[in-house]
XYZ file of C-alpha atoms in Angstrom:
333
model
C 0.000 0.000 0.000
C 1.372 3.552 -0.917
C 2.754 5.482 1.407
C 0.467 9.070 1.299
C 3.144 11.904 1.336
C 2.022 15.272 2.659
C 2.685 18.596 1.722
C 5.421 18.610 4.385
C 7.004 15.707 3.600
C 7.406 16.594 -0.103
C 9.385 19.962 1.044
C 11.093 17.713 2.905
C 11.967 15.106 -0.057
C 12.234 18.077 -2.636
C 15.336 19.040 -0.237
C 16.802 16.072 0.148
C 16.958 15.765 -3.243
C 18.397 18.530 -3.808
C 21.386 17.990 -0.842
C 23.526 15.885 -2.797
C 23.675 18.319 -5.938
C 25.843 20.993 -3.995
C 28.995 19.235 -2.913
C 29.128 17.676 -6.488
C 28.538 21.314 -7.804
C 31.280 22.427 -5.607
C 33.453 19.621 -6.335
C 33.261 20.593 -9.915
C 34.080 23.973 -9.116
C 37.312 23.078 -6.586
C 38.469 20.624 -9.522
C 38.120 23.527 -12.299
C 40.189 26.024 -9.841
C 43.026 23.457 -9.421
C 43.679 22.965 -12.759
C 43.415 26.827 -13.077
C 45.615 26.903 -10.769
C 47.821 24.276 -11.983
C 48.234 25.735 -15.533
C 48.962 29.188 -14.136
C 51.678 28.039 -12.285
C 53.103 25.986 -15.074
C 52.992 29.211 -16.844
C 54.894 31.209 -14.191
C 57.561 28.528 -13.910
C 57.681 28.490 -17.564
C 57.877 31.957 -18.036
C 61.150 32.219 -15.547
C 62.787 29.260 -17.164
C 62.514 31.169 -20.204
C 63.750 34.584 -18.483
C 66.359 32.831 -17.034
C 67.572 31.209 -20.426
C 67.493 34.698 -22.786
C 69.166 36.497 -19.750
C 71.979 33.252 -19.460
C 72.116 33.136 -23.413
C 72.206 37.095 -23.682
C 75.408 36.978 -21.089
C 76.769 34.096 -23.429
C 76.544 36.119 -26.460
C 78.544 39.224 -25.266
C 80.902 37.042 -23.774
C 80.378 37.657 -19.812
C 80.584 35.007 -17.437
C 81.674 34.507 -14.027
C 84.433 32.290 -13.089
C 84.229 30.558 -10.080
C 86.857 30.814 -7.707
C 88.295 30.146 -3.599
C 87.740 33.153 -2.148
C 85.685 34.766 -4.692
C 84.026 34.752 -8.297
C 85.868 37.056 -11.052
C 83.734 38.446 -13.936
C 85.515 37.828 -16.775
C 84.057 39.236 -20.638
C 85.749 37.852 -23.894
C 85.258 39.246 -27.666
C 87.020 39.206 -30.558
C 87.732 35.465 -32.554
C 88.933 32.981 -30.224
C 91.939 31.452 -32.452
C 93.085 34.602 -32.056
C 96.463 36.090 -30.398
C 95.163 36.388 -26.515
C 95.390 40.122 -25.285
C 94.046 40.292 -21.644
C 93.154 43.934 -20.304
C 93.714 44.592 -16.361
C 91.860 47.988 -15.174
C 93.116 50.323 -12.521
C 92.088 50.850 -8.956
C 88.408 51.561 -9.124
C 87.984 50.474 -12.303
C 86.392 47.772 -14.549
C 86.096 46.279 -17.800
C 84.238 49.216 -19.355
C 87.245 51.109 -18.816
C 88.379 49.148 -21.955
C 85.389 50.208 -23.906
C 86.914 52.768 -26.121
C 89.882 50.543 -27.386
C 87.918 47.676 -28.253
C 87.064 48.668 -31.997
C 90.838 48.633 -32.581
C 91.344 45.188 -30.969
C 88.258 43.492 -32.484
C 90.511 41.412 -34.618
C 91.980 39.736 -31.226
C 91.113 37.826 -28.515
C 90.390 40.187 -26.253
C 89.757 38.897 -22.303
C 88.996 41.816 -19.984
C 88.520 40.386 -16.048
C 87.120 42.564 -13.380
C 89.968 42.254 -10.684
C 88.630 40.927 -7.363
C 86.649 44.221 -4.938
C 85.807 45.796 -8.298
C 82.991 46.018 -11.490
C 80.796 42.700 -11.466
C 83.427 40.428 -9.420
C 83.313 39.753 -5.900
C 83.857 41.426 -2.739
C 85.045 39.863 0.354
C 87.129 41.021 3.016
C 90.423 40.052 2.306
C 92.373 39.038 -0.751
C 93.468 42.506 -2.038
C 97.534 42.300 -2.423
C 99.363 42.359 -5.661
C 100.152 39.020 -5.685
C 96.857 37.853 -4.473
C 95.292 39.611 -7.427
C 97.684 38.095 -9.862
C 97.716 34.416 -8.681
C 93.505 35.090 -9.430
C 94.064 36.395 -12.727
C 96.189 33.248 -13.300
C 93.743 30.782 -12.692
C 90.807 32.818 -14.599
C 92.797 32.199 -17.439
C 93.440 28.965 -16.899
C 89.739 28.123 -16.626
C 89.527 30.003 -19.732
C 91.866 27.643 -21.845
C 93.983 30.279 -22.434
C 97.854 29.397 -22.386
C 99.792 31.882 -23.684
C 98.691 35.912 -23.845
C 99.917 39.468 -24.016
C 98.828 41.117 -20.327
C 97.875 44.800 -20.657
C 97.952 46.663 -17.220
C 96.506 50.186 -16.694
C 97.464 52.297 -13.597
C 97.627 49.449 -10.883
C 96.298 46.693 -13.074
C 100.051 47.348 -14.525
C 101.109 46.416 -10.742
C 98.903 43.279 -11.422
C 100.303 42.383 -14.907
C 103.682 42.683 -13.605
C 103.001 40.285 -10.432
C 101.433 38.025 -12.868
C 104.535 37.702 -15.479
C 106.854 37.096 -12.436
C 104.578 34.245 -11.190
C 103.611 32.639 -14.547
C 106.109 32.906 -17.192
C 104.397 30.015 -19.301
C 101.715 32.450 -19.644
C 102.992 35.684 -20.119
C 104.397 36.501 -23.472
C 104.668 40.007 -23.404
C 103.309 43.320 -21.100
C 101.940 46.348 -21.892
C 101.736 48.914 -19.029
C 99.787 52.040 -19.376
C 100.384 55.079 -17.282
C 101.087 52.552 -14.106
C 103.809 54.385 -11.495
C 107.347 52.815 -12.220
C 107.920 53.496 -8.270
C 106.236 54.639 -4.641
C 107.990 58.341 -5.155
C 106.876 59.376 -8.055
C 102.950 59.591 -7.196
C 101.942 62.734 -7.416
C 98.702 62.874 -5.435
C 94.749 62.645 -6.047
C 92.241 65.196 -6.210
C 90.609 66.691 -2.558
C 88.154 64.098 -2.550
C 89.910 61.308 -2.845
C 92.233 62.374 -0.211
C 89.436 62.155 1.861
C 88.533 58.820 1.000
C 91.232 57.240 2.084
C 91.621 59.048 5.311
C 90.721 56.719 7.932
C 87.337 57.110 9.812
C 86.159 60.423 7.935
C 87.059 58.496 4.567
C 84.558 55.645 5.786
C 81.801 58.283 6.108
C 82.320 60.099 3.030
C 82.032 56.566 1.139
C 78.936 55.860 2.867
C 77.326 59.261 1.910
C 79.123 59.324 -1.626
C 77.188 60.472 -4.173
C 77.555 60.522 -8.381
C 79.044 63.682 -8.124
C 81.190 63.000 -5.469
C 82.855 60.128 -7.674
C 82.996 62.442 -10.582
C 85.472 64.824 -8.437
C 86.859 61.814 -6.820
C 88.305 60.688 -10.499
C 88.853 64.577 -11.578
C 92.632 63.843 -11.408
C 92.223 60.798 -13.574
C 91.995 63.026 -17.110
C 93.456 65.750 -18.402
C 91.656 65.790 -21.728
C 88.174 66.570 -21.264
C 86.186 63.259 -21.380
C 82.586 62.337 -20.613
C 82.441 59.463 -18.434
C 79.950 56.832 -18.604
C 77.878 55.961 -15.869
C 78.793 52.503 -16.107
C 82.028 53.537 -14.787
C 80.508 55.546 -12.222
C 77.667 52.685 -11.116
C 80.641 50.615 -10.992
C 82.755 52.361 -8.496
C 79.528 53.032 -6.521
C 79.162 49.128 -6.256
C 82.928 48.486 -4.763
C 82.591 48.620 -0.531
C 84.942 50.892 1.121
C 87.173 47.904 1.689
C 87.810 46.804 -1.728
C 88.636 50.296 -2.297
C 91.210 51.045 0.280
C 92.549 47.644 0.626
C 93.533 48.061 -3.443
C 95.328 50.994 -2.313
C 97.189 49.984 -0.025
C 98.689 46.557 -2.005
C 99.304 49.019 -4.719
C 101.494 51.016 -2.462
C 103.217 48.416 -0.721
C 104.151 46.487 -4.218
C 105.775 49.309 -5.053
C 107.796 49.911 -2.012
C 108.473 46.749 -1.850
C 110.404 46.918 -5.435
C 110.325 49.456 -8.145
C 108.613 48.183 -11.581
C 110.793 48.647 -13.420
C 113.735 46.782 -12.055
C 110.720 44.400 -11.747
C 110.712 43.706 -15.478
C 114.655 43.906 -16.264
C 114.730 40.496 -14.432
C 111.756 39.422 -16.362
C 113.013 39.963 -19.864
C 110.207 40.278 -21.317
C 109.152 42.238 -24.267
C 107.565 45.329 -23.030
C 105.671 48.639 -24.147
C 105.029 51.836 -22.023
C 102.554 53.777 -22.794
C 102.279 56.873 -21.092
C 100.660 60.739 -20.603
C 102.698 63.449 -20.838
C 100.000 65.457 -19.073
C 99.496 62.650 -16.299
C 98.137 64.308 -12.887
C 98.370 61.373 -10.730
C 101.839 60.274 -11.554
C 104.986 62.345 -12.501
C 105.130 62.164 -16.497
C 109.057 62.260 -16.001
C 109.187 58.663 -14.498
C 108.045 56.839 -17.867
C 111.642 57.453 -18.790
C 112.478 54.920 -15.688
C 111.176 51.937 -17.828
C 114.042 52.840 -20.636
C 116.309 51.155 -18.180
C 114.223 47.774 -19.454
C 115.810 45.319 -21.530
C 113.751 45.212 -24.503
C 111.006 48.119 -23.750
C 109.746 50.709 -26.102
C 108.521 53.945 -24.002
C 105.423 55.652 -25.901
C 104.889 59.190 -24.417
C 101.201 60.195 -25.442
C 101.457 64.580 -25.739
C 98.239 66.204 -24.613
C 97.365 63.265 -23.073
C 96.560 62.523 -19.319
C 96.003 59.281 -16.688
C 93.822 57.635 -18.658
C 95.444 57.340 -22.637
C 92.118 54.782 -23.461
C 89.522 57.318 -23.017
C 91.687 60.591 -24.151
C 93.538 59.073 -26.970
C 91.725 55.478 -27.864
C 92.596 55.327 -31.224
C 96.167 55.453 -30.816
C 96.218 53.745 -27.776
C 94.094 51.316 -29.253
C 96.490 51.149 -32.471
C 99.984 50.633 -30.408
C 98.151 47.922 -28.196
C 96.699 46.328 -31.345
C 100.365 46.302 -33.165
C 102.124 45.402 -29.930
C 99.610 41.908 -29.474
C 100.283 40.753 -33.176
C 104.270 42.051 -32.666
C 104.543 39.404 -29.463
C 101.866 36.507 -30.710
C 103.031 33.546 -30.245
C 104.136 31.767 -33.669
């Protein structure tokens, strides 16, 4: 016999029935917002990957890379052809590879390595590490990671300090040295503008680093040209990125290498073909002591008129034309 359903009881069936229909509803819902979810994230991840890649591949193609080391990673950029002649560029204290920039047209048919030494440009920045020797041994194994084995090592200001330490350490890899405007000896400095003074004074120096500003680095490096130059503000960002360490500590190995033994007497036991390019307008050191590297077996002094500190941003194209015919003079055969 059939049950007789009320009024009530078929508002109560109609919502029973209906019960079940909103956690499948929702399940549907949960499972279409997962795979949302899912696919977005896919896309994110996919999206870096692919960031990651042009940015690694971009870096590959203009020939930057980092080169893992003890004690800290050296950026290193190659151009040029790599069969080659090797010419490796060294930058001054405070510098970096784009300090190089204006010669490079005039070297494009070498192999041209430029390495950030260690405290400066895109290389790293630890506490210690800073001497002469230290810098050199680094540039040493760079270049053996490289697969380089035999180069001409171009040293401006105290990257010729660096060149030098390196050709008395490695003299299977060294084939010739080119320094450019670097101070044959401790005595023949001539000073640094105001500001840089500062710098280096203890405590107030610290401060004045902290505070520093893109105009205080302008004046800082107003002793660095005599011609008038416009400097890039890669060169500026990249002095703003050293720590007051790298800086000073830079200084000071400089110094002490020199003290320690002039240059020059440095490369008369070295025997080593070697060109000296120099300002005869230099403000930083005494134009008079280029003639100190004529005592060198085997050196050719070039004495740049007009021309201050810096000979690859006042005079590129014939700095960029001695270095160029110096490389291909000293090549390897």
């Amino acid at each position: 016999m059939d049950k007789t359903t009320t009024p009530q009881d078929q508002r109560t069936h109609g919502r029973a029935d209906a019960a079940p229909s909103a956690p499948r509803g929702w399940r549907a819902w949960s499972r279409r917002r997962r795979i949302t979810l899912l696919a977005v994230g896919w896309l994110v991840v996919l999206f870096a990957g692919n960031t990651v890649s042009v940015r690694t591949e971009a870096a590959e193609a203009s020939g930057e890379q980092i080169v893992r080391l003890p004690g800290g990673d050296i950026h290193v950029v190659q151009d040029g052809p790599p069969g080659a002649p090797t010419v490796v560029l060294l930058h001054g204290l405070a510098g970096s590879t784009a300090w190089w920039d204006p010669v490079l047209p005039a070297l494009r048919n070498l192999h041209v390595v430029r390495v950030d030494l260690l405290g400066h440009g895109g290389s790293a920045k630890p506490a210690e590490g800073y001497g002469i020797a230290e810098q050199a041994r680094r540039i040493g194994a760079v270049l053996d990671q490289l697969g380089v084995r035999r180069a001409t090592v171009v040293g401006h200001s105290t990257g010729g300090a660096v060149a030098t330490s390196l050709a008395e350490q490695r003299h299977d890899l060294v084939t010739a040295i080119a320094l450019i405007d670097t101070g044959p000896r401790a005595d023949a400095f001539l000073g640094d503008s105001f500001v840089a003074r500062l710098v280096t004074t203890p405590v107030v120096g610290e401060l004045i680093w902290r505070l520093r500003t893109d105009s205080t680095i302008r004046d800082a490096l107003s002793t660095a040209f005599t011609r008038g130059v416009q400097i890039p503000d890669q060169i500026i960002a990249d002095i703003r990125g050293m720590t007051y360490r790298s800086l000073t500590a830079t200084d000071e190995a400089s110094g002490a290498f020199l003290k320690e033994r002039p240059i020059p007497d440095r490369l008369a036991a070295l025997g080593l073909t070697t060109l000296v390019i120099f300002g005869a307008q230099d403000r930083r050191w005494q134009p008079s002591s280029a003639q100190d590297y004529r005592r060198v077996p085997h050196a050719r002094v070039e004495i740049l008129d007009g021309v201050g500190h810096t000979p690859m941003f006042e005079d590129p194209d014939t700095t960029g034309a001695l270095l160029y015919g110096f490389a291909i003079e000293t090549a390897p055969r």
